[in-house]
mmCIF file of C-alpha atoms in Angstrom:
data_model
loop_
_atom_site.group_PDB
_atom_site.id
_atom_site.type_symbol
_atom_site.label_atom_id
_atom_site.label_comp_id
_atom_site.label_asym_id
_atom_site.label_seq_id
_atom_site.Cartn_x
_atom_site.Cartn_y
_atom_site.Cartn_z
ATOM 1 C CA UNK H 1 0.000 0.000 0.000
ATOM 2 C CA UNK H 2 3.023 2.330 -0.123
ATOM 3 C CA UNK H 3 4.122 1.534 -3.677
ATOM 4 C CA UNK H 4 3.306 2.909 -7.096
ATOM 5 C CA UNK H 5 3.434 0.062 -9.577
ATOM 6 C CA UNK H 6 3.570 0.513 -13.329
ATOM 7 C CA UNK H 7 2.454 -2.102 -15.828
ATOM 8 C CA UNK H 8 0.084 -4.119 -13.637
ATOM 9 C CA UNK H 9 -1.914 -5.070 -16.722
ATOM 10 C CA UNK H 10 1.216 -6.338 -18.463
ATOM 11 C CA UNK H 11 3.459 -9.297 -17.868
ATOM 12 C CA UNK H 12 6.216 -6.989 -16.529
ATOM 13 C CA UNK H 13 4.907 -4.917 -13.641
ATOM 14 C CA UNK H 14 7.548 -2.902 -11.810
ATOM 15 C CA UNK H 15 7.749 -0.709 -8.754
ATOM 16 C CA UNK H 16 8.347 2.889 -9.823
ATOM 17 C CA UNK H 17 8.087 4.603 -6.429
ATOM 18 C CA UNK H 18 8.008 3.924 -2.707
ATOM 19 C CA UNK H 19 6.136 6.460 -0.606
ATOM 20 C CA UNK H 20 6.495 7.421 3.031
ATOM 21 C CA UNK H 21 2.942 8.498 3.692
ATOM 22 C CA UNK H 22 3.911 10.461 6.789
ATOM 23 C CA UNK H 23 5.818 12.884 4.560
ATOM 24 C CA UNK H 24 4.341 12.474 1.086
ATOM 25 C CA UNK H 25 1.783 14.905 -0.214
ATOM 26 C CA UNK H 26 0.755 16.779 -3.302
ATOM 27 C CA UNK H 27 1.382 20.430 -2.674
ATOM 28 C CA UNK H 28 3.465 23.462 -3.438
ATOM 29 C CA UNK H 29 7.085 22.456 -4.207
ATOM 30 C CA UNK H 30 8.174 25.184 -1.778
ATOM 31 C CA UNK H 31 7.085 22.769 0.975
ATOM 32 C CA UNK H 32 10.068 20.613 0.004
ATOM 33 C CA UNK H 33 12.389 23.628 0.087
ATOM 34 C CA UNK H 34 11.056 24.579 3.520
ATOM 35 C CA UNK H 35 11.626 21.060 4.813
ATOM 36 C CA UNK H 36 15.152 20.994 3.372
ATOM 37 C CA UNK H 37 16.011 24.382 4.905
ATOM 38 C CA UNK H 38 15.144 23.147 8.404
ATOM 39 C CA UNK H 39 18.680 21.730 8.653
ATOM 40 C CA UNK H 40 19.844 25.320 9.165
ATOM 41 C CA UNK H 41 17.663 25.647 12.277
ATOM 42 C CA UNK H 42 18.041 22.223 13.890
ATOM 43 C CA UNK H 43 21.011 21.251 16.056
ATOM 44 C CA UNK H 44 23.059 18.119 15.323
ATOM 45 C CA UNK H 45 22.489 15.291 14.641
ATOM 46 C CA UNK H 46 19.434 16.383 12.614
ATOM 47 C CA UNK H 47 20.753 19.763 11.491
ATOM 48 C CA UNK H 48 23.718 22.094 11.318
ATOM 49 C CA UNK H 49 22.621 24.957 13.579
ATOM 50 C CA UNK H 50 25.550 25.975 15.741
ATOM 51 C CA UNK H 51 28.050 23.664 14.038
ATOM 52 C CA UNK H 52 31.471 25.302 14.091
ATOM 53 C CA UNK H 53 33.140 25.448 10.713
ATOM 54 C CA UNK H 54 29.940 24.957 8.704
ATOM 55 C CA UNK H 55 30.015 28.580 7.635
ATOM 56 C CA UNK H 56 32.074 28.878 4.476
ATOM 57 C CA UNK H 57 31.931 25.144 3.794
ATOM 58 C CA UNK H 58 28.205 24.918 3.194
ATOM 59 C CA UNK H 59 25.990 27.378 1.355
ATOM 60 C CA UNK H 60 24.010 29.716 3.572
ATOM 61 C CA UNK H 61 20.258 29.356 3.793
ATOM 62 C CA UNK H 62 19.988 32.557 1.747
ATOM 63 C CA UNK H 63 22.210 31.041 -0.965
ATOM 64 C CA UNK H 64 20.148 27.832 -1.012
ATOM 65 C CA UNK H 65 16.910 29.789 -1.386
ATOM 66 C CA UNK H 66 18.373 32.025 -4.104
ATOM 67 C CA UNK H 67 19.720 29.048 -6.071
ATOM 68 C CA UNK H 68 16.464 27.107 -5.754
ATOM 69 C CA UNK H 69 14.497 30.101 -7.006
ATOM 70 C CA UNK H 70 16.981 30.636 -9.839
ATOM 71 C CA UNK H 71 16.758 27.019 -10.999
ATOM 72 C CA UNK H 72 13.003 26.567 -10.616
ATOM 73 C CA UNK H 73 11.615 30.037 -11.252
ATOM 74 C CA UNK H 74 9.877 29.914 -7.876
ATOM 75 C CA UNK H 75 9.113 33.287 -6.305
ATOM 76 C CA UNK H 76 10.399 35.017 -9.437
ATOM 77 C CA UNK H 77 8.184 38.027 -8.726
ATOM 78 C CA UNK H 78 9.743 38.480 -5.269
ATOM 79 C CA UNK H 79 12.976 40.382 -5.832
ATOM 80 C CA UNK H 80 13.719 41.239 -2.191
ATOM 81 C CA UNK H 81 15.840 38.388 -0.753
ATOM 82 C CA UNK H 82 14.602 39.075 2.800
ATOM 83 C CA UNK H 83 10.971 38.735 1.707
ATOM 84 C CA UNK H 84 11.803 35.599 -0.252
ATOM 85 C CA UNK H 85 13.411 34.100 2.848
ATOM 86 C CA UNK H 86 10.387 35.093 4.946
ATOM 87 C CA UNK H 87 8.075 33.296 2.520
ATOM 88 C CA UNK H 88 10.249 30.182 2.735
ATOM 89 C CA UNK H 89 10.161 30.479 6.543
ATOM 90 C CA UNK H 90 6.383 30.062 6.387
ATOM 91 C CA UNK H 91 6.985 26.756 4.606
ATOM 92 C CA UNK H 92 9.627 25.873 7.184
ATOM 93 C CA UNK H 93 7.069 26.510 9.930
ATOM 94 C CA UNK H 94 4.648 24.215 8.103
ATOM 95 C CA UNK H 95 7.356 21.530 7.986
ATOM 96 C CA UNK H 96 7.858 21.917 11.742
ATOM 97 C CA UNK H 97 4.129 21.429 12.281
ATOM 98 C CA UNK H 98 4.237 18.273 10.190
ATOM 99 C CA UNK H 99 7.332 16.947 11.985
ATOM 100 C CA UNK H 100 5.736 17.722 15.335
ATOM 101 C CA UNK H 101 2.776 15.539 14.390
ATOM 102 C CA UNK H 102 5.029 12.704 13.286
ATOM 103 C CA UNK H 103 7.122 12.886 16.449
ATOM 104 C CA UNK H 104 3.972 13.037 18.567
ATOM 105 C CA UNK H 105 2.794 9.824 16.896
ATOM 106 C CA UNK H 106 6.119 8.147 17.707
ATOM 107 C CA UNK H 107 5.844 9.236 21.363
ATOM 108 C CA UNK H 108 2.260 8.026 21.681
ATOM 109 C CA UNK H 109 3.138 4.645 20.156
ATOM 110 C CA UNK H 110 6.011 4.386 22.646
ATOM 111 C CA UNK H 111 3.706 5.296 25.550
ATOM 112 C CA UNK H 112 1.290 2.507 24.693
ATOM 113 C CA UNK H 113 4.139 0.063 24.062
ATOM 114 C CA UNK H 114 3.527 -0.206 20.335
ATOM 115 C CA UNK H 115 6.900 1.057 19.089
ATOM 116 C CA UNK H 116 9.964 -0.737 17.807
ATOM 117 C CA UNK H 117 12.079 1.271 20.290
ATOM 118 C CA UNK H 118 9.943 2.277 23.277
ATOM 119 C CA UNK H 119 12.792 3.932 25.183
ATOM 120 C CA UNK H 120 13.917 5.899 22.117
ATOM 121 C CA UNK H 121 10.342 6.896 21.363
ATOM 122 C CA UNK H 122 9.802 8.256 24.858
ATOM 123 C CA UNK H 123 12.990 10.323 24.591
ATOM 124 C CA UNK H 124 11.453 12.136 21.620
ATOM 125 C CA UNK H 125 8.790 13.852 23.759
ATOM 126 C CA UNK H 126 10.962 16.940 24.251
ATOM 127 C CA UNK H 127 11.666 17.069 20.525
ATOM 128 C CA UNK H 128 7.938 17.334 19.824
ATOM 129 C CA UNK H 129 7.655 20.525 21.889
ATOM 130 C CA UNK H 130 10.949 21.893 20.569
ATOM 131 C CA UNK H 131 10.059 21.492 16.901
ATOM 132 C CA UNK H 132 6.648 23.077 17.528
ATOM 133 C CA UNK H 133 8.243 26.084 19.205
ATOM 134 C CA UNK H 134 10.794 26.355 16.381
ATOM 135 C CA UNK H 135 7.932 26.452 13.893
ATOM 136 C CA UNK H 136 6.174 29.163 15.862
ATOM 137 C CA UNK H 137 9.381 31.209 15.999
ATOM 138 C CA UNK H 138 9.916 30.837 12.248
ATOM 139 C CA UNK H 139 6.348 31.880 11.575
ATOM 140 C CA UNK H 140 6.644 34.906 13.857
ATOM 141 C CA UNK H 141 9.871 35.988 12.109
ATOM 142 C CA UNK H 142 8.261 35.533 8.710
ATOM 143 C CA UNK H 143 5.146 37.475 9.644
ATOM 144 C CA UNK H 144 7.228 40.307 11.047
ATOM 145 C CA UNK H 145 9.380 40.451 7.892
ATOM 146 C CA UNK H 146 6.275 40.421 5.718
ATOM 147 C CA UNK H 147 4.552 43.151 7.733
ATOM 148 C CA UNK H 148 2.120 40.944 9.645
ATOM 149 C CA UNK H 149 1.621 40.590 13.369
ATOM 150 C CA UNK H 150 3.190 37.660 15.227
ATOM 151 C CA UNK H 151 0.969 35.587 17.487
ATOM 152 C CA UNK H 152 1.188 36.634 21.148
ATOM 153 C CA UNK H 153 3.042 33.959 23.122
ATOM 154 C CA UNK H 154 0.393 34.191 25.858
ATOM 155 C CA UNK H 155 -2.175 32.709 23.442
ATOM 156 C CA UNK H 156 -0.249 29.441 23.114
#
């Protein structure tokens, strides 16, 4: 149920794709860019935030966004790099929301004993809150850069 198979009606069916339904969706390709750019905000081992020596060896998030837009034509009408980054941050916040839901599912499965690694699953509880707060921070930054009003923290 997680495969796309071509040629079922022929004598040579073949698997053409495997899907991870927790992450797969049909949507704006900028969702993929937002998810990719999260590595700049997450600490090791899942990201590069705060890694000494990464600067100069890896492209900056601004360079990644600029190159993506150059190659795909995405956001071609947005000439201000800061606004372009803010728009991508909205997609990054969406990716955090999605990851938070996935991590929450892992934690719940661990809590009920239905996980391949119960101990590891339980350790992810803090990550669920952290990724949600990261997403909120990214969204607040984006809204501020785009002239909107961030959500008051007291409403959370």
